[in-house]
Amino acid sequence: MSETDPDNRIAFQGVPGAYGHLSCMTVYPEMDATPCDTFSGTLAMVRDGHAALAMIPIENSLGGRVADIHHLLPESGLYIIGEHFQPVQHQLLGVPGATLGDVKIVHSHEQALSQCRGLIHDFNLVPMVHADTAGSAKMIAELGDKTQASIASSLAGEIYGLQVLRDRVEDRIGNTTRFVIMSRHRRTPDPKEGRCMTSFVFQVRSQPAALYKALGGFATNGVNVTKLESYITDASFEAAQFYIDIEGHPEEARVARAIEELQFFSAKLKILGVYPMNPYRRQYSS
C-alpha cells in the first residue's frame, strides 16, 4: 500500500485498469485510487480507516446484479453517500502483433463474458472466467500468447501494453454499471437541494402477501421503487431479506409515511444511505 494520506484514498476491487479504477478516476480524479483483491477487502479498507471511500459495483444494465454485494453492504458498517453510472465499453485486447484470427481463448470476468456473447459465438472463442477484467488483461500481457485475449477496458490495455483487436465488443451499446460510493460517515443531503435516493434493507416473514402489504405504502404515497431484490439470510429459509432503492428522502412526508407503513409489516429495517440522485438517472426519471 502506498503512503498516501488515507483521507485522500479511494478503494476499488480489482487491479489497475478495472472499471472500478476507471470510475474512481472519473468521479474523484484528485484521490489516490487503491486496488483491493476482494469486495470485502475493499469495504474493510474504509471501515478500518485505510481509505476514505470505496467504489463498489452493484448492478449492470446487461449482466444484472453483482454477486455478493447485497450480502456485504448491510454488514459493512458503512454508508452509501453517492452513486455513479459508468459506461462499459469493452475492448478485445491481445498481445502486440496478434490479430483477431489468432485468438482462440478469451479471458475476462464472468459479467464481461456474458455481456459479449455475440463476439464469443461469432468467432467460436472459448471463454475462460477470470476474477476481474483488468486482471485478465494483466495475465494476457504476462503470457505473451497470440491465441489468448482479454475483454477489458481501454485503460487496462494502456496499462498493460496490449493492443485493441476489436473495439466496443459488448452485445449492446449503452452497457452501464452502477456503482455506489461508500463511506464510514453518513452524509445525508438536504432534500431542498435536489432530488435524492434512499437505499435500505428489510426483512419480512415467509407468509402470503407479506411483501405486498409491506410495500403498499410506497404505491399509495406515490414513491417510486427503482430496485427491489431478495435473498435468503439463514438456513431456515423462513425469512427473506430485501434490498431496495427508492426515489426520495426520508424527511419528505410521503417517503416518511411509506417507510412507516413498511416498518409495520417488516423487521430489521436498516437504511444504508441517503444520497443525491445521479444526473444519469435524472434523464430517465420523471
mmCIF file of C-alpha atoms in Angstrom:
data_model
loop_
_atom_site.group_PDB
_atom_site.id
_atom_site.type_symbol
_atom_site.label_atom_id
_atom_site.label_comp_id
_atom_site.label_asym_id
_atom_site.label_seq_id
_atom_site.Cartn_x
_atom_site.Cartn_y
_atom_site.Cartn_z
ATOM 1 C CA MET A 1 0.000 0.000 0.000
ATOM 2 C CA SER A 2 1.270 3.482 -0.854
ATOM 3 C CA GLU A 3 1.958 6.141 1.776
ATOM 4 C CA THR A 4 -0.874 8.333 0.512
ATOM 5 C CA ASP A 5 -2.942 10.032 3.211
ATOM 6 C CA PRO A 6 -5.872 7.642 3.904
ATOM 7 C CA ASP A 7 -8.244 10.619 3.758
ATOM 8 C CA ASN A 8 -7.229 11.054 0.121
ATOM 9 C CA ARG A 9 -7.565 7.374 -0.837
ATOM 10 C CA ILE A 10 -10.488 5.640 -2.552
ATOM 11 C CA ALA A 11 -10.512 1.838 -2.746
ATOM 12 C CA PHE A 12 -11.814 -0.362 -5.552
ATOM 13 C CA GLN A 13 -11.905 -4.096 -6.231
ATOM 14 C CA GLY A 14 -9.597 -5.435 -8.909
ATOM 15 C CA VAL A 15 -6.250 -4.448 -10.347
ATOM 16 C CA PRO A 16 -5.265 -1.181 -12.066
ATOM 17 C CA GLY A 17 -7.327 -0.759 -15.218
ATOM 18 C CA ALA A 18 -10.530 -2.256 -13.802
ATOM 19 C CA TYR A 19 -13.810 -0.439 -14.408
ATOM 20 C CA GLY A 20 -13.832 0.369 -10.701
ATOM 21 C CA HIS A 21 -10.481 2.095 -11.221
ATOM 22 C CA LEU A 22 -11.882 3.996 -14.188
ATOM 23 C CA SER A 23 -14.888 5.045 -12.077
ATOM 24 C CA CYS A 24 -12.635 6.312 -9.289
ATOM 25 C CA MET A 25 -10.654 8.390 -11.786
ATOM 26 C CA THR A 26 -13.871 9.794 -13.254
ATOM 27 C CA VAL A 27 -15.607 10.777 -10.017
ATOM 28 C CA TYR A 28 -12.634 11.527 -7.753
ATOM 29 C CA PRO A 29 -9.669 12.355 -10.030
ATOM 30 C CA GLU A 30 -7.892 14.103 -7.158
ATOM 31 C CA MET A 31 -7.869 10.969 -4.975
ATOM 32 C CA ASP A 32 -5.438 8.050 -4.967
ATOM 33 C CA ALA A 33 -7.289 5.003 -6.341
ATOM 34 C CA THR A 34 -6.145 1.901 -4.461
ATOM 35 C CA PRO A 35 -6.795 -1.662 -5.730
ATOM 36 C CA CYS A 36 -8.032 -4.468 -3.466
ATOM 37 C CA ASP A 37 -8.332 -8.205 -4.092
ATOM 38 C CA THR A 38 -11.949 -8.650 -2.957
ATOM 39 C CA PHE A 39 -15.108 -6.642 -2.373
ATOM 40 C CA SER A 40 -14.999 -7.451 1.331
ATOM 41 C CA GLY A 41 -11.390 -6.249 1.437
ATOM 42 C CA THR A 42 -12.379 -3.058 -0.366
ATOM 43 C CA LEU A 43 -15.053 -2.302 2.221
ATOM 44 C CA ALA A 44 -12.668 -3.213 5.055
ATOM 45 C CA MET A 45 -10.166 -0.641 3.768
ATOM 46 C CA VAL A 46 -12.724 2.070 4.533
ATOM 47 C CA ARG A 47 -14.065 0.534 7.717
ATOM 48 C CA ASP A 48 -10.540 0.203 9.155
ATOM 49 C CA GLY A 49 -9.562 3.762 8.232
ATOM 50 C CA HIS A 50 -7.066 2.931 5.461
ATOM 51 C CA ALA A 51 -9.208 4.709 2.841
ATOM 52 C CA ALA A 52 -11.859 7.412 2.968
ATOM 53 C CA LEU A 53 -14.164 5.942 0.321
ATOM 54 C CA ALA A 54 -14.897 2.755 -1.623
ATOM 55 C CA MET A 55 -16.255 2.454 -5.168
ATOM 56 C CA ILE A 56 -18.472 -0.655 -5.256
ATOM 57 C CA PRO A 57 -20.313 -2.003 -8.347
ATOM 58 C CA ILE A 58 -23.861 -3.025 -7.554
ATOM 59 C CA GLU A 59 -25.537 -3.798 -10.885
ATOM 60 C CA ASN A 60 -25.043 -3.807 -14.627
ATOM 61 C CA SER A 61 -27.600 -2.983 -17.301
ATOM 62 C CA LEU A 62 -26.816 -6.216 -19.198
ATOM 63 C CA GLY A 63 -25.467 -8.629 -16.596
ATOM 64 C CA GLY A 64 -27.777 -7.784 -13.695
ATOM 65 C CA ARG A 65 -26.732 -7.551 -10.070
ATOM 66 C CA VAL A 66 -23.137 -8.064 -8.968
ATOM 67 C CA ALA A 67 -22.895 -11.230 -6.866
ATOM 68 C CA ASP A 68 -22.471 -10.991 -3.075
ATOM 69 C CA ILE A 69 -22.718 -7.195 -2.880
ATOM 70 C CA HIS A 70 -26.188 -7.219 -1.314
ATOM 71 C CA HIS A 71 -24.897 -9.509 1.422
ATOM 72 C CA LEU A 72 -21.812 -7.391 2.062
ATOM 73 C CA LEU A 73 -23.254 -3.879 2.191
ATOM 74 C CA PRO A 74 -25.605 -4.279 5.191
ATOM 75 C CA GLU A 75 -22.822 -5.829 7.298
ATOM 76 C CA SER A 76 -20.066 -3.434 6.220
ATOM 77 C CA GLY A 77 -20.778 -0.734 8.803
ATOM 78 C CA LEU A 78 -20.504 1.829 6.009
ATOM 79 C CA TYR A 79 -22.952 4.229 4.383
ATOM 80 C CA ILE A 80 -23.826 4.902 0.763
ATOM 81 C CA ILE A 81 -23.091 8.577 0.065
ATOM 82 C CA GLY A 82 -23.401 8.622 -3.717
ATOM 83 C CA GLU A 83 -23.892 6.693 -6.931
ATOM 84 C CA HIS A 84 -22.048 6.652 -10.243
ATOM 85 C CA PHE A 85 -23.094 5.223 -13.614
ATOM 86 C CA GLN A 86 -20.030 4.064 -15.551
ATOM 87 C CA PRO A 87 -20.342 3.366 -19.293
ATOM 88 C CA VAL A 88 -18.837 -0.055 -20.004
ATOM 89 C CA GLN A 89 -17.003 -0.068 -23.307
ATOM 90 C CA HIS A 90 -15.345 -3.455 -23.652
ATOM 91 C CA GLN A 91 -12.319 -3.961 -25.864
ATOM 92 C CA LEU A 92 -10.908 -7.248 -27.114
ATOM 93 C CA LEU A 93 -7.243 -6.949 -26.140
ATOM 94 C CA GLY A 94 -4.354 -9.048 -27.404
ATOM 95 C CA VAL A 95 -0.599 -9.024 -27.260
ATOM 96 C CA PRO A 96 1.264 -6.790 -29.721
ATOM 97 C CA GLY A 97 1.324 -8.361 -33.181
ATOM 98 C CA ALA A 98 -1.742 -10.547 -32.621
ATOM 99 C CA THR A 99 -4.786 -10.454 -34.912
ATOM 100 C CA LEU A 100 -8.383 -11.375 -34.285
ATOM 101 C CA GLY A 101 -7.857 -14.509 -36.349
ATOM 102 C CA ASP A 102 -5.131 -15.681 -33.961
ATOM 103 C CA VAL A 103 -7.368 -15.689 -30.900
ATOM 104 C CA LYS A 104 -8.812 -18.976 -29.664
ATOM 105 C CA ILE A 105 -9.414 -18.309 -25.955
ATOM 106 C CA VAL A 106 -10.795 -15.162 -24.341
ATOM 107 C CA HIS A 107 -10.448 -14.345 -20.639
ATOM 108 C CA SER A 108 -12.480 -11.940 -18.513
ATOM 109 C CA HIS A 109 -14.800 -11.564 -15.558
ATOM 110 C CA GLU A 110 -17.966 -13.653 -15.900
ATOM 111 C CA GLN A 111 -20.085 -10.488 -16.210
ATOM 112 C CA ALA A 112 -17.967 -9.169 -19.071
ATOM 113 C CA LEU A 113 -18.084 -12.534 -20.840
ATOM 114 C CA SER A 114 -21.874 -12.602 -20.516
ATOM 115 C CA GLN A 115 -22.024 -9.085 -21.984
ATOM 116 C CA CYS A 116 -20.033 -10.150 -25.060
ATOM 117 C CA ARG A 117 -21.741 -13.406 -26.013
ATOM 118 C CA GLY A 118 -22.147 -12.294 -29.619
ATOM 119 C CA LEU A 119 -18.418 -11.890 -30.211
ATOM 120 C CA ILE A 120 -17.632 -15.153 -28.447
ATOM 121 C CA HIS A 121 -20.186 -17.030 -30.540
ATOM 122 C CA ASP A 122 -19.356 -15.401 -33.873
ATOM 123 C CA PHE A 123 -15.638 -16.174 -33.602
ATOM 124 C CA ASN A 124 -16.039 -19.539 -31.862
ATOM 125 C CA LEU A 125 -13.934 -18.435 -28.903
ATOM 126 C CA VAL A 126 -13.525 -20.424 -25.702
ATOM 127 C CA PRO A 127 -14.471 -18.212 -22.734
ATOM 128 C CA MET A 128 -12.423 -18.505 -19.552
ATOM 129 C CA VAL A 129 -13.710 -16.872 -16.374
ATOM 130 C CA HIS A 130 -11.255 -14.645 -14.532
ATOM 131 C CA ALA A 131 -11.581 -12.822 -11.211
ATOM 132 C CA ASP A 132 -11.786 -9.428 -12.925
ATOM 133 C CA THR A 133 -11.465 -7.793 -16.326
ATOM 134 C CA ALA A 134 -8.237 -5.891 -15.776
ATOM 135 C CA GLY A 135 -6.643 -8.886 -14.070
ATOM 136 C CA SER A 136 -7.269 -10.927 -17.195
ATOM 137 C CA ALA A 137 -5.584 -8.210 -19.281
ATOM 138 C CA LYS A 138 -2.565 -8.298 -16.989
ATOM 139 C CA MET A 139 -2.380 -12.076 -17.347
ATOM 140 C CA ILE A 140 -2.552 -11.904 -21.156
ATOM 141 C CA ALA A 141 0.334 -9.427 -21.171
ATOM 142 C CA GLU A 142 2.384 -11.772 -18.996
ATOM 143 C CA LEU A 143 1.559 -14.840 -21.130
ATOM 144 C CA GLY A 144 2.509 -13.215 -24.423
ATOM 145 C CA ASP A 145 0.400 -15.772 -26.302
ATOM 146 C CA LYS A 146 -1.299 -14.570 -29.505
ATOM 147 C CA THR A 147 -4.011 -17.224 -29.199
ATOM 148 C CA GLN A 148 -5.308 -15.760 -25.931
ATOM 149 C CA ALA A 149 -7.016 -12.427 -25.427
ATOM 150 C CA SER A 150 -8.808 -10.408 -22.784
ATOM 151 C CA ILE A 151 -12.061 -8.473 -22.678
ATOM 152 C CA ALA A 152 -11.355 -5.366 -20.622
ATOM 153 C CA SER A 153 -11.267 -1.577 -20.675
ATOM 154 C CA SER A 154 -9.090 0.598 -22.881
ATOM 155 C CA LEU A 155 -7.402 1.785 -19.657
ATOM 156 C CA ALA A 156 -6.344 -1.802 -18.916
ATOM 157 C CA GLY A 157 -4.949 -2.100 -22.438
ATOM 158 C CA GLU A 158 -2.893 1.050 -21.959
ATOM 159 C CA ILE A 159 -1.585 -0.011 -18.550
ATOM 160 C CA TYR A 160 -0.506 -3.498 -19.656
ATOM 161 C CA GLY A 161 0.714 -2.692 -23.162
ATOM 162 C CA LEU A 162 -1.939 -4.632 -25.091
ATOM 163 C CA GLN A 163 -3.419 -3.746 -28.460
ATOM 164 C CA VAL A 164 -7.092 -3.430 -29.309
ATOM 165 C CA LEU A 165 -8.100 -6.278 -31.633
ATOM 166 C CA ARG A 166 -11.699 -5.120 -31.787
ATOM 167 C CA ASP A 167 -13.319 -2.061 -30.244
ATOM 168 C CA ARG A 168 -16.678 -1.989 -28.407
ATOM 169 C CA VAL A 169 -17.339 -5.725 -28.330
ATOM 170 C CA GLU A 170 -20.267 -5.588 -25.872
ATOM 171 C CA ASP A 171 -23.523 -7.007 -27.239
ATOM 172 C CA ARG A 172 -25.483 -3.812 -26.759
ATOM 173 C CA ILE A 173 -24.457 -0.167 -26.849
ATOM 174 C CA GLY A 174 -25.420 1.582 -23.633
ATOM 175 C CA ASN A 175 -23.957 -1.088 -21.362
ATOM 176 C CA THR A 176 -23.591 0.644 -17.998
ATOM 177 C CA THR A 177 -22.540 -0.371 -14.493
ATOM 178 C CA ARG A 178 -23.967 1.372 -11.466
ATOM 179 C CA PHE A 179 -21.538 1.902 -8.597
ATOM 180 C CA VAL A 180 -22.271 3.072 -5.076
ATOM 181 C CA ILE A 181 -19.764 5.142 -3.101
ATOM 182 C CA MET A 182 -19.271 4.004 0.489
ATOM 183 C CA SER A 183 -18.005 5.983 3.472
ATOM 184 C CA ARG A 184 -17.564 5.469 7.226
ATOM 185 C CA HIS A 185 -19.502 8.656 7.777
ATOM 186 C CA ARG A 186 -23.124 9.248 6.910
ATOM 187 C CA ARG A 187 -23.653 12.221 4.588
ATOM 188 C CA THR A 188 -27.341 12.996 4.417
ATOM 189 C CA PRO A 189 -28.123 15.696 1.843
ATOM 190 C CA ASP A 190 -30.675 18.438 2.343
ATOM 191 C CA PRO A 191 -33.811 17.411 0.379
ATOM 192 C CA LYS A 192 -34.277 21.057 -0.580
ATOM 193 C CA GLU A 193 -31.015 20.991 -2.545
ATOM 194 C CA GLY A 194 -32.118 18.415 -5.101
ATOM 195 C CA ARG A 195 -33.647 15.011 -5.706
ATOM 196 C CA CYS A 196 -32.354 12.140 -3.608
ATOM 197 C CA MET A 197 -32.206 8.359 -3.449
ATOM 198 C CA THR A 198 -32.612 6.210 -0.348
ATOM 199 C CA SER A 199 -31.284 2.643 -0.074
ATOM 200 C CA PHE A 200 -32.147 0.220 2.702
ATOM 201 C CA VAL A 201 -32.678 -3.416 3.597
ATOM 202 C CA PHE A 202 -35.589 -5.019 5.427
ATOM 203 C CA GLN A 203 -36.952 -8.457 6.231
ATOM 204 C CA VAL A 204 -40.423 -9.994 6.014
ATOM 205 C CA ARG A 205 -41.660 -13.366 7.159
ATOM 206 C CA SER A 206 -42.232 -16.009 4.511
ATOM 207 C CA GLN A 207 -46.021 -15.634 4.569
ATOM 208 C CA PRO A 208 -48.661 -14.991 1.886
ATOM 209 C CA ALA A 209 -48.960 -11.317 0.911
ATOM 210 C CA ALA A 210 -46.258 -10.209 3.393
ATOM 211 C CA LEU A 211 -44.279 -8.333 0.754
ATOM 212 C CA TYR A 212 -47.436 -6.911 -0.831
ATOM 213 C CA LYS A 213 -48.504 -5.442 2.493
ATOM 214 C CA ALA A 214 -45.012 -4.147 3.299
ATOM 215 C CA LEU A 215 -44.684 -2.285 0.012
ATOM 216 C CA GLY A 216 -48.242 -0.970 -0.200
ATOM 217 C CA GLY A 217 -47.287 2.357 1.360
ATOM 218 C CA PHE A 218 -44.941 3.182 -1.488
ATOM 219 C CA ALA A 219 -47.764 2.821 -4.001
ATOM 220 C CA THR A 220 -50.328 4.775 -2.003
ATOM 221 C CA ASN A 221 -47.861 7.593 -1.286
ATOM 222 C CA GLY A 222 -46.520 7.824 -4.840
ATOM 223 C CA VAL A 223 -42.950 6.793 -4.029
ATOM 224 C CA ASN A 224 -41.075 5.229 -6.936
ATOM 225 C CA VAL A 225 -39.216 1.974 -6.176
ATOM 226 C CA THR A 226 -36.327 1.692 -8.641
ATOM 227 C CA LYS A 227 -34.771 -1.525 -7.354
ATOM 228 C CA LEU A 228 -36.002 -4.441 -5.253
ATOM 229 C CA GLU A 229 -34.099 -7.686 -4.768
ATOM 230 C CA SER A 230 -34.486 -10.521 -2.300
ATOM 231 C CA TYR A 231 -32.148 -13.099 -0.844
ATOM 232 C CA ILE A 232 -32.304 -15.667 1.954
ATOM 233 C CA THR A 233 -30.238 -14.855 5.028
ATOM 234 C CA ASP A 234 -30.313 -18.117 7.010
ATOM 235 C CA ALA A 235 -30.616 -21.866 6.660
ATOM 236 C CA SER A 236 -34.264 -21.959 7.742
ATOM 237 C CA PHE A 237 -35.476 -20.217 4.564
ATOM 238 C CA GLU A 238 -38.162 -18.642 6.755
ATOM 239 C CA ALA A 239 -37.111 -15.006 6.394
ATOM 240 C CA ALA A 240 -36.211 -13.170 3.206
ATOM 241 C CA GLN A 241 -34.154 -10.001 3.240
ATOM 242 C CA PHE A 242 -34.803 -7.355 0.610
ATOM 243 C CA TYR A 243 -32.534 -4.660 -0.764
ATOM 244 C CA ILE A 244 -34.484 -1.665 -2.056
ATOM 245 C CA ASP A 245 -33.727 1.686 -3.710
ATOM 246 C CA ILE A 246 -36.387 4.378 -3.770
ATOM 247 C CA GLU A 247 -36.588 7.886 -5.172
ATOM 248 C CA GLY A 248 -36.947 10.368 -2.352
ATOM 249 C CA HIS A 249 -35.627 11.462 1.044
ATOM 250 C CA PRO A 250 -36.886 10.118 4.418
ATOM 251 C CA GLU A 251 -37.588 13.700 5.519
ATOM 252 C CA GLU A 252 -40.184 14.060 2.746
ATOM 253 C CA ALA A 253 -43.664 13.436 4.169
ATOM 254 C CA ARG A 254 -44.680 10.927 1.503
ATOM 255 C CA VAL A 255 -41.475 8.913 1.952
ATOM 256 C CA ALA A 256 -41.751 9.021 5.752
ATOM 257 C CA ARG A 257 -45.315 7.670 5.556
ATOM 258 C CA ALA A 258 -44.271 4.872 3.184
ATOM 259 C CA ILE A 259 -41.380 3.808 5.413
ATOM 260 C CA GLU A 260 -43.594 3.924 8.500
ATOM 261 C CA GLU A 261 -46.057 1.549 6.835
ATOM 262 C CA LEU A 262 -43.201 -0.707 5.730
ATOM 263 C CA GLN A 263 -41.934 -0.926 9.305
ATOM 264 C CA PHE A 264 -45.367 -2.067 10.480
ATOM 265 C CA PHE A 265 -45.183 -5.175 8.280
ATOM 266 C CA SER A 266 -41.427 -5.864 8.328
ATOM 267 C CA ALA A 267 -38.491 -6.346 10.658
ATOM 268 C CA LYS A 268 -34.876 -5.212 10.852
ATOM 269 C CA LEU A 269 -35.215 -2.242 8.539
ATOM 270 C CA LYS A 270 -31.818 -0.606 8.080
ATOM 271 C CA ILE A 271 -31.141 2.484 5.971
ATOM 272 C CA LEU A 272 -27.865 2.078 4.084
ATOM 273 C CA GLY A 273 -27.715 5.624 2.787
ATOM 274 C CA VAL A 274 -29.483 8.750 1.571
ATOM 275 C CA TYR A 275 -27.652 10.424 -1.277
ATOM 276 C CA PRO A 276 -28.086 12.763 -4.258
ATOM 277 C CA MET A 277 -29.729 11.306 -7.329
ATOM 278 C CA ASN A 278 -27.094 10.969 -10.045
ATOM 279 C CA PRO A 279 -27.693 13.136 -13.157
ATOM 280 C CA TYR A 280 -27.579 9.967 -15.301
ATOM 281 C CA ARG A 281 -30.667 8.681 -13.514
ATOM 282 C CA ARG A 282 -32.497 12.013 -13.808
ATOM 283 C CA GLN A 283 -32.620 11.809 -17.596
ATOM 284 C CA TYR A 284 -34.826 8.710 -17.286
ATOM 285 C CA SER A 285 -36.772 9.777 -14.196
ATOM 286 C CA SER A 286 -39.992 11.766 -14.314
#
